[in-house]
Each structure stands twice: as C-alpha cells, then as structure tokens.
PDB file of C-alpha atoms in Angstrom:
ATOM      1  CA  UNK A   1      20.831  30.643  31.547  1.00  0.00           C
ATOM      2  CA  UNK A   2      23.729  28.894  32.911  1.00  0.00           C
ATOM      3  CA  UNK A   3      27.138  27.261  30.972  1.00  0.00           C
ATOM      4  CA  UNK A   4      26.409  23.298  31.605  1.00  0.00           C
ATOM      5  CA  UNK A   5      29.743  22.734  29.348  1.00  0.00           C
ATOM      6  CA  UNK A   6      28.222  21.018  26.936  1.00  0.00           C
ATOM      7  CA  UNK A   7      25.239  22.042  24.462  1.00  0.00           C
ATOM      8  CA  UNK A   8      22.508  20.718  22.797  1.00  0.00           C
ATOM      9  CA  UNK A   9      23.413  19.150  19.254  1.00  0.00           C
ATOM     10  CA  UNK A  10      20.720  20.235  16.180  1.00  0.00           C
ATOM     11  CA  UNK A  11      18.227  17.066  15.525  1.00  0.00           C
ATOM     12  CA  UNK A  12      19.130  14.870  12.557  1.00  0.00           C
ATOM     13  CA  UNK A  13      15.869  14.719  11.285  1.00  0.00           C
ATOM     14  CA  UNK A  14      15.414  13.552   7.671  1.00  0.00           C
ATOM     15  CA  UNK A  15      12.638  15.284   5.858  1.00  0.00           C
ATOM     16  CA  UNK A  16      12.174  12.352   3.272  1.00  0.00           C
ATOM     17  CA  UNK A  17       9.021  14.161   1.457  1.00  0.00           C
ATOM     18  CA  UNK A  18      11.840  17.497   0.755  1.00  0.00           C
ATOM     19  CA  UNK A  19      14.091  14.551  -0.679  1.00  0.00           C
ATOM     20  CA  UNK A  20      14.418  14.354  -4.691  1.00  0.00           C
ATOM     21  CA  UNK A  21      14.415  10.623  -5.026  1.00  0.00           C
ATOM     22  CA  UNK A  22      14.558  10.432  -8.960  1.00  0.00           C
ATOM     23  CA  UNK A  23      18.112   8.637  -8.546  1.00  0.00           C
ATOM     24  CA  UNK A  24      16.883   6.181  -6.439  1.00  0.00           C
ATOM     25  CA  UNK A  25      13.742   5.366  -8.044  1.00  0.00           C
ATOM     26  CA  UNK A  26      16.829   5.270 -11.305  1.00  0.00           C
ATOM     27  CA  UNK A  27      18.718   2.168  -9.021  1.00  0.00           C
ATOM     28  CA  UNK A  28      15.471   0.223  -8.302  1.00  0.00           C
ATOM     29  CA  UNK A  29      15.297  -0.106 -12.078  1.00  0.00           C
ATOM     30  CA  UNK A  30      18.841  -0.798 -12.973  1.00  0.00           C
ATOM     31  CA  UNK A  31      19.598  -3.015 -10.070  1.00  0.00           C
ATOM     32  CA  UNK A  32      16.270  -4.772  -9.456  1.00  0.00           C
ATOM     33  CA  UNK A  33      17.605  -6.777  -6.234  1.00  0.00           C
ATOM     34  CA  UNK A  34      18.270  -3.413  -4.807  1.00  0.00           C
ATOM     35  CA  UNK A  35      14.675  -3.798  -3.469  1.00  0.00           C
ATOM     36  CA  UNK A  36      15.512  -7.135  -1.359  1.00  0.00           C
ATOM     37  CA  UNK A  37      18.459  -5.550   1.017  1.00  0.00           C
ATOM     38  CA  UNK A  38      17.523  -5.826   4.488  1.00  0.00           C
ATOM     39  CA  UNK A  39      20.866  -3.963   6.076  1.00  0.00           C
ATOM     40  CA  UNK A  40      21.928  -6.816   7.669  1.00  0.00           C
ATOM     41  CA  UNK A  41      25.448  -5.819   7.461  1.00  0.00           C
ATOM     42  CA  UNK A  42      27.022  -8.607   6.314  1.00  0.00           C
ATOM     43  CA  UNK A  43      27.764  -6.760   3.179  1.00  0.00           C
ATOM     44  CA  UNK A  44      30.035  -4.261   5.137  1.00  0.00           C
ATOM     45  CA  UNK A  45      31.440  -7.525   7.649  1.00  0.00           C
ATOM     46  CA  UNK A  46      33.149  -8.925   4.562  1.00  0.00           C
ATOM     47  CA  UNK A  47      33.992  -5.841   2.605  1.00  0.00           C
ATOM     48  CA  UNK A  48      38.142  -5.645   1.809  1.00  0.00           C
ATOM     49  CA  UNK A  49      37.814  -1.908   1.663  1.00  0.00           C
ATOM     50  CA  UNK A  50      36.857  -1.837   4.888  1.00  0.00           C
ATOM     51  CA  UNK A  51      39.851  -3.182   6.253  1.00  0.00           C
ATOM     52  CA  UNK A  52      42.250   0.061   5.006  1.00  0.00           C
ATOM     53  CA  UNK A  53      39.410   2.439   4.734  1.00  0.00           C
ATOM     54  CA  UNK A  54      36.258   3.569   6.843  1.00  0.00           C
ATOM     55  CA  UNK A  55      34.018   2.178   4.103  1.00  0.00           C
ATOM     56  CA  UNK A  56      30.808   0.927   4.961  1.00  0.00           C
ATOM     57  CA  UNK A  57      28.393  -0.357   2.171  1.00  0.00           C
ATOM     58  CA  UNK A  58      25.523  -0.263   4.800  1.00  0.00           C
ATOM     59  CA  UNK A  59      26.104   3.123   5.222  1.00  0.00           C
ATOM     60  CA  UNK A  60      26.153   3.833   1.529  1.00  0.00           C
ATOM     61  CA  UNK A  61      23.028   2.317   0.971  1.00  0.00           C
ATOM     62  CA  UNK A  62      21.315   4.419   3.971  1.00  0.00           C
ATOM     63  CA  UNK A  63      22.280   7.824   2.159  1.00  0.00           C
ATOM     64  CA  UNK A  64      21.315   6.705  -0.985  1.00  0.00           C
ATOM     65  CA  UNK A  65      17.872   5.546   0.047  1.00  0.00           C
ATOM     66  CA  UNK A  66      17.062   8.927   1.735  1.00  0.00           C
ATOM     67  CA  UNK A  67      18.079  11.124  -1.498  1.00  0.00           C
ATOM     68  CA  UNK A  68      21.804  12.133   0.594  1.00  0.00           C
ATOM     69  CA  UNK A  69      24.039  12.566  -2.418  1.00  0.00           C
ATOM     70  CA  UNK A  70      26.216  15.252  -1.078  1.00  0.00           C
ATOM     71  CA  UNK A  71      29.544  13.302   0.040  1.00  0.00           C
ATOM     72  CA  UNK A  72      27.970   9.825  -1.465  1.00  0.00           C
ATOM     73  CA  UNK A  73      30.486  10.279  -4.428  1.00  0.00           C
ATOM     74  CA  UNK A  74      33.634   9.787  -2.582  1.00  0.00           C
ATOM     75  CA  UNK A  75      32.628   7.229  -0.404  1.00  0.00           C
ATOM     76  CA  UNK A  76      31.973   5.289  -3.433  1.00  0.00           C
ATOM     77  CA  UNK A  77      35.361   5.378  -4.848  1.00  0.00           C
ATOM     78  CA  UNK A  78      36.524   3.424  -1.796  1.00  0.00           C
ATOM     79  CA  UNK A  79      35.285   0.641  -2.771  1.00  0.00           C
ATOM     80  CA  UNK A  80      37.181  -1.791  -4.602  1.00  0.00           C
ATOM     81  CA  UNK A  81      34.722  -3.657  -6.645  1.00  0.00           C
ATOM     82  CA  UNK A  82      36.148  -7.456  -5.234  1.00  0.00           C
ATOM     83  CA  UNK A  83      32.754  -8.789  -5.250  1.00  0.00           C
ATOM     84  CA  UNK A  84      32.585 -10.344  -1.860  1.00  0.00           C
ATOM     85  CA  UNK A  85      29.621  -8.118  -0.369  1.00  0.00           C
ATOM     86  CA  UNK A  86      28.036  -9.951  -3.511  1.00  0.00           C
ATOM     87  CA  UNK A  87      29.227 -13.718  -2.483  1.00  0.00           C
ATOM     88  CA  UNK A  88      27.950 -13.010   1.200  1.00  0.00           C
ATOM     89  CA  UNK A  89      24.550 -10.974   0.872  1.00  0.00           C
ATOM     90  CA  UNK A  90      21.542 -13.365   2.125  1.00  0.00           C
ATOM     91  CA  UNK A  91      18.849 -11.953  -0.065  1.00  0.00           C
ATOM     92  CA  UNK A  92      21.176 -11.942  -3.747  1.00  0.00           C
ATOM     93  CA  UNK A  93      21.569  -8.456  -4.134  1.00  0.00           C
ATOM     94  CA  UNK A  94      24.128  -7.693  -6.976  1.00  0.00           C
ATOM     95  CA  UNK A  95      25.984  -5.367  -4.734  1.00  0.00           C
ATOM     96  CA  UNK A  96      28.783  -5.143  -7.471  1.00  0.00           C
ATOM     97  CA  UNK A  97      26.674  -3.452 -10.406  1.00  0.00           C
ATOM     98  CA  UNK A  98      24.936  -1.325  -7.412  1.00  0.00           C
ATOM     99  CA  UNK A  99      27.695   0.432  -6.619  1.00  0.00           C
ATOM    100  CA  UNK A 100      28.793   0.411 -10.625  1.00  0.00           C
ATOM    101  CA  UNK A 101      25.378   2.057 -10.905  1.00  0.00           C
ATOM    102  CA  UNK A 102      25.664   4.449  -8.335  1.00  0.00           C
ATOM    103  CA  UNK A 103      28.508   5.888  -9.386  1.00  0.00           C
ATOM    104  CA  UNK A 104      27.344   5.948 -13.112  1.00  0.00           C
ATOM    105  CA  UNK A 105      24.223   7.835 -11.501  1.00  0.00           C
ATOM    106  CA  UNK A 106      26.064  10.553  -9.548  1.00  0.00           C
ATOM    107  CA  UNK A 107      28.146  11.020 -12.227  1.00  0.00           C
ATOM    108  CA  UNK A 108      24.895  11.652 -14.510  1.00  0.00           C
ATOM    109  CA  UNK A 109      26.747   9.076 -16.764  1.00  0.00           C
ATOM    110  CA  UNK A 110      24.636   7.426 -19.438  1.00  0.00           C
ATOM    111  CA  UNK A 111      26.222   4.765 -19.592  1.00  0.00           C
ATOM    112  CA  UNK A 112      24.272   2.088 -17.302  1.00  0.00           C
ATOM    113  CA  UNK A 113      26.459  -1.242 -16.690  1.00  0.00           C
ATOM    114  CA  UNK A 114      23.539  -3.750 -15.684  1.00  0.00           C
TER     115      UNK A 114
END
C-alpha cells in the first residue's frame, strides 16, 4: 500500500462500562448540584485561570464524568478557586467545592470540604 503522507489516527473511543466510576458516583454525593451541569461553558468563559493558563473547567468536568483520572490532578491545580464559574453557572452548581472535592478525591483525602 502506498505513502498518502499522512495516516490514520487510533479512534478515541471511550469504553464507559471498563470505567471505575466509584469517584464520581463519590462527587454526586458531596456536591449534589454536580448533577444539574449542562456544559454550557459559561463556567470556562468567565474562568481567571483561563486567561494565563489553558484551563478549562468544561473540560475537567468531561474527564471526570467518564472515570479519566490520569492527568485530571494537574489540571486541577490550575485553578484558582476565585469563585466566578460559581457566580455565572445557570443551573447553581457550586463549582468552587467541586473542584475542592475533586482534588480531595484524587488525592484519596478524607477530608471532604462540602
């Protein structure tokens, strides 16, 4: 077979049934309003972060929700904890102690801030 020059990139499937999703399942009872996010984005339009890093809370949430924990715990320390993803979000999700939380969880911290 010929040289095209470019190839054929692996799928980025997400097997969601192979996922452990004890952590999220963890969230949902922490951060109750964790449930109501949509992903509108507006989270991520307002976040300060985002404006000397490439920090996006939508993003965030994504890997979270599908059990993706391998780089999650870095991208989390980007965020500043200002509060305005809170003051912005449509559907009053407590963005603030959801990233606390997240954290706490990746950490395996026992400590849960509510």
């Amino acid at each position: 077979m010929g040289n095209f020059g470019f190839s054929i990139a692996q799928t980025r499937s997400i097997k969601l049934s192979a996922a452990n999703l004890e952590k999220v399942k963890r969230l949902q009872e922490i951060v109750p309003s964790y449930k109501r996010c949509i992903g509108c984005g507006g989270c991520t339009a307002t976040c300060s972060a985002r404006q000397f890093t490439d920090f996006n809370i939508r993003k965030t949430h994504c890997y979270f929700r599908r059990g993706q924990f391998d780089k999650l715990e870095k991208e989390l320390q980007k965020c500043m904890l200002c509060g305005k993803c809170t003051l912005v979000c449509p559907r009053g999700v407590n963005l603030r102690s959801l990233i606390i939380n997240m954290r706490q969880i990746l950490t395996n911290t026992n400590e849960i801030i509510g």
